[in-house]
mmCIF file with all atom_site columns, N, CA and C in Angstrom:
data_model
loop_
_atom_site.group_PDB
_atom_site.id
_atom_site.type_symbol
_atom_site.label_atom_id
_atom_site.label_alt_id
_atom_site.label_comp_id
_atom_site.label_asym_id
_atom_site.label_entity_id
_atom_site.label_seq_id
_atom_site.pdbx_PDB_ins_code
_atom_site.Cartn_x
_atom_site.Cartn_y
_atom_site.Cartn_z
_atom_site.occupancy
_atom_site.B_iso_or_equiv
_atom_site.pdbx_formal_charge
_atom_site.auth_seq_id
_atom_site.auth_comp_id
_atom_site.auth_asym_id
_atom_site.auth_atom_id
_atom_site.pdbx_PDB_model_num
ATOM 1   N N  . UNK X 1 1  ? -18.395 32.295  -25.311 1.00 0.00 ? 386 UNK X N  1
ATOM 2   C CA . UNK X 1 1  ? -17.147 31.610  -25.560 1.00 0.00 ? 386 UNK X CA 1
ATOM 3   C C  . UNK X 1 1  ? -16.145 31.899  -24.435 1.00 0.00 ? 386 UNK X C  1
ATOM 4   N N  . UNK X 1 2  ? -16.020 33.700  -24.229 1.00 0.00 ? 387 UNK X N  1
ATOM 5   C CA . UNK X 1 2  ? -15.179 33.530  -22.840 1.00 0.00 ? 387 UNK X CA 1
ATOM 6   C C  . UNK X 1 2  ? -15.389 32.828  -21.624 1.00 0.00 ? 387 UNK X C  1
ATOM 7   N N  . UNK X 1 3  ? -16.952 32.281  -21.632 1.00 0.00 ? 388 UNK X N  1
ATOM 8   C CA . UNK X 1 3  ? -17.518 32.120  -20.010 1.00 0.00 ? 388 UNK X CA 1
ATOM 9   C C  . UNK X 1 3  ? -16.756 30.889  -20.287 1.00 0.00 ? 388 UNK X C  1
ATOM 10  N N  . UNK X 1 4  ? -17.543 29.915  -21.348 1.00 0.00 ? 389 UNK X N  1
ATOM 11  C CA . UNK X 1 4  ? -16.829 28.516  -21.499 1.00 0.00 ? 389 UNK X CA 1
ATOM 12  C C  . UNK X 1 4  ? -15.274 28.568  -20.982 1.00 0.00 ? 389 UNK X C  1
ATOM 13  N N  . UNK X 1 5  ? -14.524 29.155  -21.478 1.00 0.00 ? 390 UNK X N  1
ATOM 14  C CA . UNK X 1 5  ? -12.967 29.173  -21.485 1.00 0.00 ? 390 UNK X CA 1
ATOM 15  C C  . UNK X 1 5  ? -12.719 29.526  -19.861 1.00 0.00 ? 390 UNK X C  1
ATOM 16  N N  . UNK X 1 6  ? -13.398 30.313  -19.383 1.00 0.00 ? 391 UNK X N  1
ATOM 17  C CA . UNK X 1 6  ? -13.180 30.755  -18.130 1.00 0.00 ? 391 UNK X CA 1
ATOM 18  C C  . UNK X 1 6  ? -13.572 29.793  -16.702 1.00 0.00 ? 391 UNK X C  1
ATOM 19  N N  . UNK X 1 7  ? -14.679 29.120  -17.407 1.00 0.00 ? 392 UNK X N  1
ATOM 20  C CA . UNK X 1 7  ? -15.108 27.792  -15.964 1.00 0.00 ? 392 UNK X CA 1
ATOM 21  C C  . UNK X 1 7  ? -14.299 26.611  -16.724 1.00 0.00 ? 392 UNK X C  1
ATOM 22  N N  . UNK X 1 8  ? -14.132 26.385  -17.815 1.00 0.00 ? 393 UNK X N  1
ATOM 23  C CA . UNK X 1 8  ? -12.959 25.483  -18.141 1.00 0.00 ? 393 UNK X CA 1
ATOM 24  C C  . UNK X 1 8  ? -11.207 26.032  -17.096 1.00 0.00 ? 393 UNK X C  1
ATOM 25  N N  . UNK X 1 9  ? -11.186 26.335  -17.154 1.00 0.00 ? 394 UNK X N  1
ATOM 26  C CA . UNK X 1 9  ? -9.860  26.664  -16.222 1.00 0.00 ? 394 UNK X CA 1
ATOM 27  C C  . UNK X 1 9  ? -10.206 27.063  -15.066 1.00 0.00 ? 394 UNK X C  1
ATOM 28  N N  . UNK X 1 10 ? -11.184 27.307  -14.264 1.00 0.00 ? 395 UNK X N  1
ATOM 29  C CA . UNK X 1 10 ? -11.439 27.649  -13.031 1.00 0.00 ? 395 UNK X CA 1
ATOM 30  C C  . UNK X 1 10 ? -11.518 26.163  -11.963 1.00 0.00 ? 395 UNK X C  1
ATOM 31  N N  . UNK X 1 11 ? -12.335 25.091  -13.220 1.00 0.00 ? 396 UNK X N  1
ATOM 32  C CA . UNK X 1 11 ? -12.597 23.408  -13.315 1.00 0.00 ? 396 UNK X CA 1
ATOM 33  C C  . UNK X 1 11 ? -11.121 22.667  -12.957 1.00 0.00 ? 396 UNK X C  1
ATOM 34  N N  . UNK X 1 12 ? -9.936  23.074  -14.009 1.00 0.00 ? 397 UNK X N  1
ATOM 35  C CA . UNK X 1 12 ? -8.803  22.583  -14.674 1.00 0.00 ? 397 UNK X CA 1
ATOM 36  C C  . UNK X 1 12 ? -8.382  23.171  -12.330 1.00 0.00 ? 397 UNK X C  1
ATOM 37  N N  . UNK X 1 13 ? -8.155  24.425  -12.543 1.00 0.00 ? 398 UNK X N  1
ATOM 38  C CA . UNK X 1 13 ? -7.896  24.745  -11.083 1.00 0.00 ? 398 UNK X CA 1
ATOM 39  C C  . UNK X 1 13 ? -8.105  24.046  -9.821  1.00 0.00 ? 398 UNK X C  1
ATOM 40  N N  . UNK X 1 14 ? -9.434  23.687  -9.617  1.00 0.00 ? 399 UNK X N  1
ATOM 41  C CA . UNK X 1 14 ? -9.797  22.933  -8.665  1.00 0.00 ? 399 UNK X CA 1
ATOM 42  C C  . UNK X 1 14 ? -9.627  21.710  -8.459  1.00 0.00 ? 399 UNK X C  1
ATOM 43  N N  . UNK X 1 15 ? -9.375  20.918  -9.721  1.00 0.00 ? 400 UNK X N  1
ATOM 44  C CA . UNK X 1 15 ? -8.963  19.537  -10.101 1.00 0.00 ? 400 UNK X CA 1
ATOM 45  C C  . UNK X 1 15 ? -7.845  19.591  -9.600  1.00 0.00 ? 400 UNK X C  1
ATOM 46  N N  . UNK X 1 16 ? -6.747  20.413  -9.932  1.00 0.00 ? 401 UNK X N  1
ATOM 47  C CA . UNK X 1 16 ? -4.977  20.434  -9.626  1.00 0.00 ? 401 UNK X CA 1
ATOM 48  C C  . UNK X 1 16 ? -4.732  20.834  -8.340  1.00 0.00 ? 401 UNK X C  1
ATOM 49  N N  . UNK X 1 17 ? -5.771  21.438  -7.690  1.00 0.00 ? 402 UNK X N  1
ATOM 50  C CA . UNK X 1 17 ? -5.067  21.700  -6.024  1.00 0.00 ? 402 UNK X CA 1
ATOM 51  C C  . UNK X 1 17 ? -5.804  20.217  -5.640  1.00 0.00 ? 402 UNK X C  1
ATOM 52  N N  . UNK X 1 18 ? -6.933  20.043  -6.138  1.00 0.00 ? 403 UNK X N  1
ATOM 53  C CA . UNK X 1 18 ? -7.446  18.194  -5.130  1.00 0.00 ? 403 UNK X CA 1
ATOM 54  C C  . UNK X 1 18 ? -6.323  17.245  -5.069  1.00 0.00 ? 403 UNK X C  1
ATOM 55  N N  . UNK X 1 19 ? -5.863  17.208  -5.988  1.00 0.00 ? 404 UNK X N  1
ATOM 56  C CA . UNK X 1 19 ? -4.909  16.034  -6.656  1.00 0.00 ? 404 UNK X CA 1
ATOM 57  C C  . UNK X 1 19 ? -3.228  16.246  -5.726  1.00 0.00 ? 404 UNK X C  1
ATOM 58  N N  . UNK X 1 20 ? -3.218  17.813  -5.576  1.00 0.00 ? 405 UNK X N  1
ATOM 59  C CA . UNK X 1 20 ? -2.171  17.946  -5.024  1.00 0.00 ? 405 UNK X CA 1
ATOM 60  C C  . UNK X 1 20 ? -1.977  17.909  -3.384  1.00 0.00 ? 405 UNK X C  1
ATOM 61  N N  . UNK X 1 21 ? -2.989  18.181  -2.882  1.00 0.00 ? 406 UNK X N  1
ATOM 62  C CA . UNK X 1 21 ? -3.681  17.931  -1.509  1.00 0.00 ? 406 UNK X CA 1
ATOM 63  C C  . UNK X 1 21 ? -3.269  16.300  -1.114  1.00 0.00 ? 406 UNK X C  1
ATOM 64  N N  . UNK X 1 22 ? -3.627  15.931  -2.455  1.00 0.00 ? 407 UNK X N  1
ATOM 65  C CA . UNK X 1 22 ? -3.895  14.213  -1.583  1.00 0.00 ? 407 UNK X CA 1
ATOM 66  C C  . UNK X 1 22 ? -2.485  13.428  -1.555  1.00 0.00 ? 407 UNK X C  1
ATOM 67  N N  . UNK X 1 23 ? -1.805  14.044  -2.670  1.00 0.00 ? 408 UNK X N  1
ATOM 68  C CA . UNK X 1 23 ? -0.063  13.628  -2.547  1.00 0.00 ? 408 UNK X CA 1
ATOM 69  C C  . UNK X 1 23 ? 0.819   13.946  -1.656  1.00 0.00 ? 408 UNK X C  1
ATOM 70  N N  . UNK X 1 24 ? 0.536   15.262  -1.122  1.00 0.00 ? 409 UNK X N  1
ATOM 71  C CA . UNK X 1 24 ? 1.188   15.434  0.110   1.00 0.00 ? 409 UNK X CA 1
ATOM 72  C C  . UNK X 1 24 ? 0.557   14.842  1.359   1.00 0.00 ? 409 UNK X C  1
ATOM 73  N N  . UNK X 1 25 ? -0.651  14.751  1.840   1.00 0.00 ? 410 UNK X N  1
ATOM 74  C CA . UNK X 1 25 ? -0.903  13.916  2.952   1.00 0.00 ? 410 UNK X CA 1
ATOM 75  C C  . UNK X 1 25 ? -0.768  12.454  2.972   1.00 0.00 ? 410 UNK X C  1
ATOM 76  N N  . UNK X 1 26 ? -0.271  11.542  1.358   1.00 0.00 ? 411 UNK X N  1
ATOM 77  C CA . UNK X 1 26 ? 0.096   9.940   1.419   1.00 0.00 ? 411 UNK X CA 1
ATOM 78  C C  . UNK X 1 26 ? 1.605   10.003  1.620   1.00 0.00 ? 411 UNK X C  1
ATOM 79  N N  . UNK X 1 27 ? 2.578   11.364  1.312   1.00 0.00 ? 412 UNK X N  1
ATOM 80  C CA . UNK X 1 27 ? 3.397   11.324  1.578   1.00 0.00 ? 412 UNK X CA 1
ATOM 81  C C  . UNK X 1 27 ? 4.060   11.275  2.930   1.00 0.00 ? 412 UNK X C  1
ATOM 82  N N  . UNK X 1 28 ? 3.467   11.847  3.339   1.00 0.00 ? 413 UNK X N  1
ATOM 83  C CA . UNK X 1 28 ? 3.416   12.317  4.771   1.00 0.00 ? 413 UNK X CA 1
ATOM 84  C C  . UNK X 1 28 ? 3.324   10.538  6.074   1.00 0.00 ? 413 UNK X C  1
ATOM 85  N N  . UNK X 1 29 ? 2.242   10.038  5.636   1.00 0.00 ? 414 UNK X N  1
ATOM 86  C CA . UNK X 1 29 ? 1.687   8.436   5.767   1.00 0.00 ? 414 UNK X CA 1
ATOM 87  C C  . UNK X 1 29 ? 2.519   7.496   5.386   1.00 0.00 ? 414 UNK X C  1
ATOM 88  N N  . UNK X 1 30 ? 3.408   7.386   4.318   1.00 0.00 ? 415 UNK X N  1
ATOM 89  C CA . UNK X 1 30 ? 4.219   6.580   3.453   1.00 0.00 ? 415 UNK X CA 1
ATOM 90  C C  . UNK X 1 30 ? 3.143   5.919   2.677   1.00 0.00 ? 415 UNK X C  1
ATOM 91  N N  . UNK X 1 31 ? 1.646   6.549   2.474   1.00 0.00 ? 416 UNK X N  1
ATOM 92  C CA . UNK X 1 31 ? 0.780   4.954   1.670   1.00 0.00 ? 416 UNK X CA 1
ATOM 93  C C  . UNK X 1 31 ? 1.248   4.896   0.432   1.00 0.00 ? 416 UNK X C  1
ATOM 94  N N  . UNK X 1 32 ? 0.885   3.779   0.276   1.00 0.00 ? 417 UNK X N  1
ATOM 95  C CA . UNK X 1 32 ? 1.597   3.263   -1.276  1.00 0.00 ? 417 UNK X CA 1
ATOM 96  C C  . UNK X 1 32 ? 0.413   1.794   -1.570  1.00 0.00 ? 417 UNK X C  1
ATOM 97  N N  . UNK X 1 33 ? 0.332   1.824   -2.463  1.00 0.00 ? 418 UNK X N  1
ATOM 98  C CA . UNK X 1 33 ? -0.301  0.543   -3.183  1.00 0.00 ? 418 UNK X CA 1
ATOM 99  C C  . UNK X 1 33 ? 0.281   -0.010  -4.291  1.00 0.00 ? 418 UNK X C  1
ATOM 100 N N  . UNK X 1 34 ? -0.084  -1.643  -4.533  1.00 0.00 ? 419 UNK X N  1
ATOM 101 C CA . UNK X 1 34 ? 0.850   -2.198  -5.325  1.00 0.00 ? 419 UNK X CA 1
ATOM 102 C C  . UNK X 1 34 ? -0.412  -2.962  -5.786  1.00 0.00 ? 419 UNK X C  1
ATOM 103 N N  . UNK X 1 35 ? -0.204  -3.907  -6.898  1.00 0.00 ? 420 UNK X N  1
ATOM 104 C CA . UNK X 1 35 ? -0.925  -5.116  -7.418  1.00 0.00 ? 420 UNK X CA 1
ATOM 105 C C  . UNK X 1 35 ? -0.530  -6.287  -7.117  1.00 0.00 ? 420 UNK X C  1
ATOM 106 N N  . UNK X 1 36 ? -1.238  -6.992  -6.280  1.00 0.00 ? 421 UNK X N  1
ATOM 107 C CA . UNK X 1 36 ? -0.326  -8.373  -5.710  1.00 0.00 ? 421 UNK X CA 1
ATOM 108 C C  . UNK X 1 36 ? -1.222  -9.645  -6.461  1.00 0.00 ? 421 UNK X C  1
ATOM 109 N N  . UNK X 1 37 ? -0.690  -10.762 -6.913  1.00 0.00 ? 422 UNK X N  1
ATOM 110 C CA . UNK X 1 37 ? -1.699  -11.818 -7.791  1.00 0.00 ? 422 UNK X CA 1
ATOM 111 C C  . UNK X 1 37 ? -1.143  -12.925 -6.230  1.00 0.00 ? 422 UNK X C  1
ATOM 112 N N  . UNK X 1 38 ? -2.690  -13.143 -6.396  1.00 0.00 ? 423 UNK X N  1
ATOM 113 C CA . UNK X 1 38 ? -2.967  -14.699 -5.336  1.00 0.00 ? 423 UNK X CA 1
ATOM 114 C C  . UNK X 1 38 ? -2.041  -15.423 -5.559  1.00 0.00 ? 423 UNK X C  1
ATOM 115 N N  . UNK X 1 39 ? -1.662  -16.857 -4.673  1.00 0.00 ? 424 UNK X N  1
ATOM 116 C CA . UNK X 1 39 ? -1.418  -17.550 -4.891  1.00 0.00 ? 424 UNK X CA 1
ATOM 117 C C  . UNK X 1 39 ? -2.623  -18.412 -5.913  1.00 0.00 ? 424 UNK X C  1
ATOM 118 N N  . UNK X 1 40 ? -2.031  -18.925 -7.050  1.00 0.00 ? 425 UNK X N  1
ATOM 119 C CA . UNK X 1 40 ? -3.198  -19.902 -7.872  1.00 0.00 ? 425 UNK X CA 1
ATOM 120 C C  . UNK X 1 40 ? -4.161  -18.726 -8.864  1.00 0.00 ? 425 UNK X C  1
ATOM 121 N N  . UNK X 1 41 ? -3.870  -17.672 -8.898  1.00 0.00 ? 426 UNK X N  1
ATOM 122 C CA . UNK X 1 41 ? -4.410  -16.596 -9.342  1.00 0.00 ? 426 UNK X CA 1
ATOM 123 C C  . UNK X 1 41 ? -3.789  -15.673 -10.650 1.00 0.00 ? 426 UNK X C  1
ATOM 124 N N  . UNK X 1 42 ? -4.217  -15.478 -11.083 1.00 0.00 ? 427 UNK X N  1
ATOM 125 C CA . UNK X 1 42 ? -3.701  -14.658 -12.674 1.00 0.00 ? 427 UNK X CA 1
ATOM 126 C C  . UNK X 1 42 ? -4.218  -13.352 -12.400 1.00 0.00 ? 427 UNK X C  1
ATOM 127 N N  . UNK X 1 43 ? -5.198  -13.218 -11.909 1.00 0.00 ? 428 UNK X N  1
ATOM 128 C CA . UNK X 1 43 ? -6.024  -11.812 -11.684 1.00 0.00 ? 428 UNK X CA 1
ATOM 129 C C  . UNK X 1 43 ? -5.175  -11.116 -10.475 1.00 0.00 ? 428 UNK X C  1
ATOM 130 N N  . UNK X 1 44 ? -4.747  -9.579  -10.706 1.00 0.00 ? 429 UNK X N  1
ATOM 131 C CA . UNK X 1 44 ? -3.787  -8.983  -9.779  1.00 0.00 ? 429 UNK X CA 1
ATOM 132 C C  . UNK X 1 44 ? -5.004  -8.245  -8.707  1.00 0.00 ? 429 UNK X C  1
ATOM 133 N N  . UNK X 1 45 ? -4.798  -8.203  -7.456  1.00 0.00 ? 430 UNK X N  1
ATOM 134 C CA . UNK X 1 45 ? -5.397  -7.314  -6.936  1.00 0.00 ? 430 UNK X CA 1
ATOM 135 C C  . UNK X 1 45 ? -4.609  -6.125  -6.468  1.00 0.00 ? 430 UNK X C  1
ATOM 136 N N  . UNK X 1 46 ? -5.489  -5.262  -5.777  1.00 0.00 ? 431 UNK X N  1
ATOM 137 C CA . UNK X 1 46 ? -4.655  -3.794  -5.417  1.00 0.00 ? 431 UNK X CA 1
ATOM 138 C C  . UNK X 1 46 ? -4.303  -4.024  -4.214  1.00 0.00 ? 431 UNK X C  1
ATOM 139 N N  . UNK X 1 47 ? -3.446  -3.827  -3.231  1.00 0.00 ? 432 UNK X N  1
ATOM 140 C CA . UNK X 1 47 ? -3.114  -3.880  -1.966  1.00 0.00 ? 432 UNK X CA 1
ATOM 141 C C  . UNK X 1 47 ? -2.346  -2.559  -1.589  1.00 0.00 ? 432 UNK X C  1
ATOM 142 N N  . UNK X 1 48 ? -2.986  -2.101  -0.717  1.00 0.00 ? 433 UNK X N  1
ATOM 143 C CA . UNK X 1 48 ? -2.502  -0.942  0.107   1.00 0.00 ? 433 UNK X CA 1
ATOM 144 C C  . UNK X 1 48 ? -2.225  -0.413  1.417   1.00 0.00 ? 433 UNK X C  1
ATOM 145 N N  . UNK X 1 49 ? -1.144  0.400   1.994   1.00 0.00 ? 434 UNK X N  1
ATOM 146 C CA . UNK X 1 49 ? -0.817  0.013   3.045   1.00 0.00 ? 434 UNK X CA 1
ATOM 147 C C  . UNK X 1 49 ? -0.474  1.373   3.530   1.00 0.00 ? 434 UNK X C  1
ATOM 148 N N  . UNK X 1 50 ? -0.252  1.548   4.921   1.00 0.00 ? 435 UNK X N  1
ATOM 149 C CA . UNK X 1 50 ? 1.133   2.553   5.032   1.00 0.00 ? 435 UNK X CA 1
ATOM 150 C C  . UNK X 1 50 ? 1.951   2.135   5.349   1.00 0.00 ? 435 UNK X C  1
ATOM 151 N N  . UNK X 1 51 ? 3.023   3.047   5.668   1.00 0.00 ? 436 UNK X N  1
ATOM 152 C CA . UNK X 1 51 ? 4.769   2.509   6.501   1.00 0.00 ? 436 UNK X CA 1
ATOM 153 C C  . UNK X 1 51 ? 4.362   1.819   7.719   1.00 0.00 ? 436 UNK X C  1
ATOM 154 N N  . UNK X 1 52 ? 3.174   1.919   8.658   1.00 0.00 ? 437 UNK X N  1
ATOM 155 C CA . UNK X 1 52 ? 3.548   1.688   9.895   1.00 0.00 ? 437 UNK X CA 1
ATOM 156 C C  . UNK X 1 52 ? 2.998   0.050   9.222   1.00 0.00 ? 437 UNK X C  1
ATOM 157 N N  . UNK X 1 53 ? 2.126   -0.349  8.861   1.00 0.00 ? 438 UNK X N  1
ATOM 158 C CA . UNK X 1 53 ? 1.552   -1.599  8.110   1.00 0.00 ? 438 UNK X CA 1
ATOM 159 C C  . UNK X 1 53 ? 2.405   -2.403  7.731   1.00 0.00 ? 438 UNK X C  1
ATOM 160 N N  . UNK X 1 54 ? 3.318   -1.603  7.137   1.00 0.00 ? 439 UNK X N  1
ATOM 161 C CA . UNK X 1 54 ? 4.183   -2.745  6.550   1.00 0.00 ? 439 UNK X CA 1
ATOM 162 C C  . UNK X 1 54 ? 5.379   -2.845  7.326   1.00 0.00 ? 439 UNK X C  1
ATOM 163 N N  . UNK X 1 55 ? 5.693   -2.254  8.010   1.00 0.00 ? 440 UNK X N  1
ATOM 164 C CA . UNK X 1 55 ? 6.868   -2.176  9.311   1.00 0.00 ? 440 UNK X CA 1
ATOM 165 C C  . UNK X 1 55 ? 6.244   -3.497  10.398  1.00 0.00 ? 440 UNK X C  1
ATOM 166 N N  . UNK X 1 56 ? 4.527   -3.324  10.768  1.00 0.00 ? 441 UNK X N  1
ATOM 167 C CA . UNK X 1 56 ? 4.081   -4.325  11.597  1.00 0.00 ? 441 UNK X CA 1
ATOM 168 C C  . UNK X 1 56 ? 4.180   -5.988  10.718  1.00 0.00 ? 441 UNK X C  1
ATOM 169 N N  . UNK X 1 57 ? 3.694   -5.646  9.195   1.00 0.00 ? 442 UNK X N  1
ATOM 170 C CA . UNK X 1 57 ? 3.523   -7.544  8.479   1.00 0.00 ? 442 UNK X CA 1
ATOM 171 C C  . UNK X 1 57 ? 5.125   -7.502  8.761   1.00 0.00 ? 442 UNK X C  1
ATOM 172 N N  . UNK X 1 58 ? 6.158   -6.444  8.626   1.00 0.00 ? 443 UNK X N  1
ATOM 173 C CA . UNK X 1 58 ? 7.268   -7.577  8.596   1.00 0.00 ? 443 UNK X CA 1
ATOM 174 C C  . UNK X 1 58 ? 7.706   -7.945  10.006  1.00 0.00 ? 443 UNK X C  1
ATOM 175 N N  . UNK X 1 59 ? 7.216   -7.182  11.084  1.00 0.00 ? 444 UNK X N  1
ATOM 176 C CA . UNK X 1 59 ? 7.505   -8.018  12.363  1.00 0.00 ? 444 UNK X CA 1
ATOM 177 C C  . UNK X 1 59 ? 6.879   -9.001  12.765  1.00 0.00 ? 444 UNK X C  1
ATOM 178 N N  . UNK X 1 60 ? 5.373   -9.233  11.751  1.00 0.00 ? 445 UNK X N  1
ATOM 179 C CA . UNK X 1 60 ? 4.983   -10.283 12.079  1.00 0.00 ? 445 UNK X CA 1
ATOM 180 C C  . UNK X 1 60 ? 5.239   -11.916 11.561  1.00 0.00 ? 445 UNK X C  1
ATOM 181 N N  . UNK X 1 61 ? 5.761   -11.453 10.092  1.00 0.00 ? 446 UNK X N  1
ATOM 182 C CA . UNK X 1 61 ? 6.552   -12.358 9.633   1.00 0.00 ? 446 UNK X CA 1
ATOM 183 C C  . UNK X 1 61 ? 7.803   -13.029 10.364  1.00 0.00 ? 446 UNK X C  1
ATOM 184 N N  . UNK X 1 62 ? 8.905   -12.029 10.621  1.00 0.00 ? 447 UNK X N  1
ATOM 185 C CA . UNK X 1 62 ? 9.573   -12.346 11.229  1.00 0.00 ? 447 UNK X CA 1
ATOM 186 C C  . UNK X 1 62 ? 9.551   -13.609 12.493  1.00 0.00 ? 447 UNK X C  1
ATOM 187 N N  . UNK X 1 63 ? 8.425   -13.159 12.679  1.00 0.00 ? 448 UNK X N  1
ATOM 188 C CA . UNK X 1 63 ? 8.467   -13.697 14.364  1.00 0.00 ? 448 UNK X CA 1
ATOM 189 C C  . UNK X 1 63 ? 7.857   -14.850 14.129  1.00 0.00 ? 448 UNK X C  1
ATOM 190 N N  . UNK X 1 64 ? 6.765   -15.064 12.712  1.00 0.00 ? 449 UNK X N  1
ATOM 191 C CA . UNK X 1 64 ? 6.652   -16.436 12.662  1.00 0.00 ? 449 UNK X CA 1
ATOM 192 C C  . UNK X 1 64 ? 7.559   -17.035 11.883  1.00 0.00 ? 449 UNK X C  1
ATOM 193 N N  . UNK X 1 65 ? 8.749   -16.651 11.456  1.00 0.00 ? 450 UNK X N  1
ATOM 194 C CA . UNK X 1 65 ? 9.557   -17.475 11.061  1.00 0.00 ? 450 UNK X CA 1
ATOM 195 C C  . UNK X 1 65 ? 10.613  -18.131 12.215  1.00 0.00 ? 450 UNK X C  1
ATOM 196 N N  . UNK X 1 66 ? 10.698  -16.950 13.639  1.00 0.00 ? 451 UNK X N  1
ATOM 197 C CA . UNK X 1 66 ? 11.581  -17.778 14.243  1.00 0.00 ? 451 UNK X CA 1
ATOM 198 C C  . UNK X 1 66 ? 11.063  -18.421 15.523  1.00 0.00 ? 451 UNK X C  1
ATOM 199 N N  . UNK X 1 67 ? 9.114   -18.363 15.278  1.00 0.00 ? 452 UNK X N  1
ATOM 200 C CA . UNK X 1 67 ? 8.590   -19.165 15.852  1.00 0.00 ? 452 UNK X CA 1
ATOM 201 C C  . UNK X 1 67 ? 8.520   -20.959 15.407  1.00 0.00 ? 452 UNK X C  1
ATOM 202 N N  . UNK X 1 68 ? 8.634   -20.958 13.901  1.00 0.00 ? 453 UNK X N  1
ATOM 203 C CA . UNK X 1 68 ? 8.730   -22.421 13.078  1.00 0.00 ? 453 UNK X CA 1
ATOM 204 C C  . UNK X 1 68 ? 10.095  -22.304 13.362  1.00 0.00 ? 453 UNK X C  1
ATOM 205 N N  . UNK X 1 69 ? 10.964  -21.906 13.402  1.00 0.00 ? 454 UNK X N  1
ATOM 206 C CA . UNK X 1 69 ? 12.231  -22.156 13.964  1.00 0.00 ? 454 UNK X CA 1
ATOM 207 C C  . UNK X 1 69 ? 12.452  -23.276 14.906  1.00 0.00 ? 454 UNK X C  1
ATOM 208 N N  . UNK X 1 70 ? 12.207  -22.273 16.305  1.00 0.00 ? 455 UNK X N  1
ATOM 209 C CA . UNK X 1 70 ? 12.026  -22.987 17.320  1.00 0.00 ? 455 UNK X CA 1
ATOM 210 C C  . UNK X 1 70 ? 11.221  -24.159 17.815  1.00 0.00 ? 455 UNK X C  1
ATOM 211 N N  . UNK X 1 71 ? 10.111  -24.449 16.774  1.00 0.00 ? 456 UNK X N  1
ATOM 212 C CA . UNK X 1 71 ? 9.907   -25.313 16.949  1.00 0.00 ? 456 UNK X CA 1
ATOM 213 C C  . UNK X 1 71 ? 10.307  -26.815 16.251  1.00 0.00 ? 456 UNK X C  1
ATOM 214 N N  . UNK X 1 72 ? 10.877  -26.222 14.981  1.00 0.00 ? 457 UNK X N  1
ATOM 215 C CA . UNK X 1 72 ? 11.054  -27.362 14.598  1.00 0.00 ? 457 UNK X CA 1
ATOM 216 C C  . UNK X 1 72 ? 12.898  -27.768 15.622  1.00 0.00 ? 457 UNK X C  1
ATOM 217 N N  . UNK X 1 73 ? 13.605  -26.990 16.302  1.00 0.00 ? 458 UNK X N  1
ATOM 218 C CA . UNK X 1 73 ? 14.458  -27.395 16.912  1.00 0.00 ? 458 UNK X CA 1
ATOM 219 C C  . UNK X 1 73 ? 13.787  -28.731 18.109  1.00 0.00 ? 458 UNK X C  1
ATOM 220 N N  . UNK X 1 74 ? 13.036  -27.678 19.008  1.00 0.00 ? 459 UNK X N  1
ATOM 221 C CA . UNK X 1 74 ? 12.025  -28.599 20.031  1.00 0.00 ? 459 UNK X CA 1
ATOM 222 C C  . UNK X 1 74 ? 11.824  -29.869 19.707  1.00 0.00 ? 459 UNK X C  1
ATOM 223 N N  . UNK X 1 75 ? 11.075  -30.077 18.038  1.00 0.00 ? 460 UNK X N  1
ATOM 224 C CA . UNK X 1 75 ? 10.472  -31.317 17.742  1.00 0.00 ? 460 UNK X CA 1
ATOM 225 C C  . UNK X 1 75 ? 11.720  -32.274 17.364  1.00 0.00 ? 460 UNK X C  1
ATOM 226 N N  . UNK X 1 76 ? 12.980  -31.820 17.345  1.00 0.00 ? 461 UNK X N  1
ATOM 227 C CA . UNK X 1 76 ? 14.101  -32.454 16.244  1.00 0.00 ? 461 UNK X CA 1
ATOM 228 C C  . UNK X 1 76 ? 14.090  -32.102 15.103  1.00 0.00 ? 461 UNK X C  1
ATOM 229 N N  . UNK X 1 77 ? 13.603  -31.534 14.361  1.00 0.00 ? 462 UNK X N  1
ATOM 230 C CA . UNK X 1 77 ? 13.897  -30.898 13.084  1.00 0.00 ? 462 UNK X CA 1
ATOM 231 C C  . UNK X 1 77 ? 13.284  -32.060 12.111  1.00 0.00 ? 462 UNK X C  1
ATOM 232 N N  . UNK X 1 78 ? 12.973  -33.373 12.254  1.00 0.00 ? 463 UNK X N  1
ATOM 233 C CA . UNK X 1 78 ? 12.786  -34.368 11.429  1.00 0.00 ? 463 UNK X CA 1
ATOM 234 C C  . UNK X 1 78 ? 11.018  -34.265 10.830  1.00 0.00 ? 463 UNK X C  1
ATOM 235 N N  . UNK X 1 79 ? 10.683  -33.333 9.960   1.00 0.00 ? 464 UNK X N  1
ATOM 236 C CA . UNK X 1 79 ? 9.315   -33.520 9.502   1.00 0.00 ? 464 UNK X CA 1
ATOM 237 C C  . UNK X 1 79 ? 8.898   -32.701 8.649   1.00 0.00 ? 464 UNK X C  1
#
């Protein structure tokens, strides 16, 4: 009965430093994950990233927004 009780918490131990290991190195990263649903989709998927990831989609957004910008100036704006 003691052995049981004793690799039960030795178990419980090793579980709580893994877990704590891995929170400080996503912290460190900024990763983070979210559930994002498709367009046309009901089913959520997982999406995950770090800071530098999502620092790059929004410069890439950006830049195609003031790439359709510029072009729709170029074309006249009519379309």
């Amino acid at each position: 009965m003691k052995l049981q009780i004793a690799l039960s918490a030795l178990a419980m131990l090793l579980l709580s430093g893994c877990n704590s290991t891995k929170s400080d190195q996503t912290a460190d990263t900024g990763y983070r994950c979210k559930q994002v649903r498709s367009l046309g989709s009901n089913i959520p998927n997982t999406y995950c990233s770090t800071k530098k990831q999502r620092e790059e989609a929004r410069e890439k957004a950006k830049e195609a927004v003031r790439n359709s910008r510029q072009t729709s100036v170029i074309s006249g704006g009519n379309g």
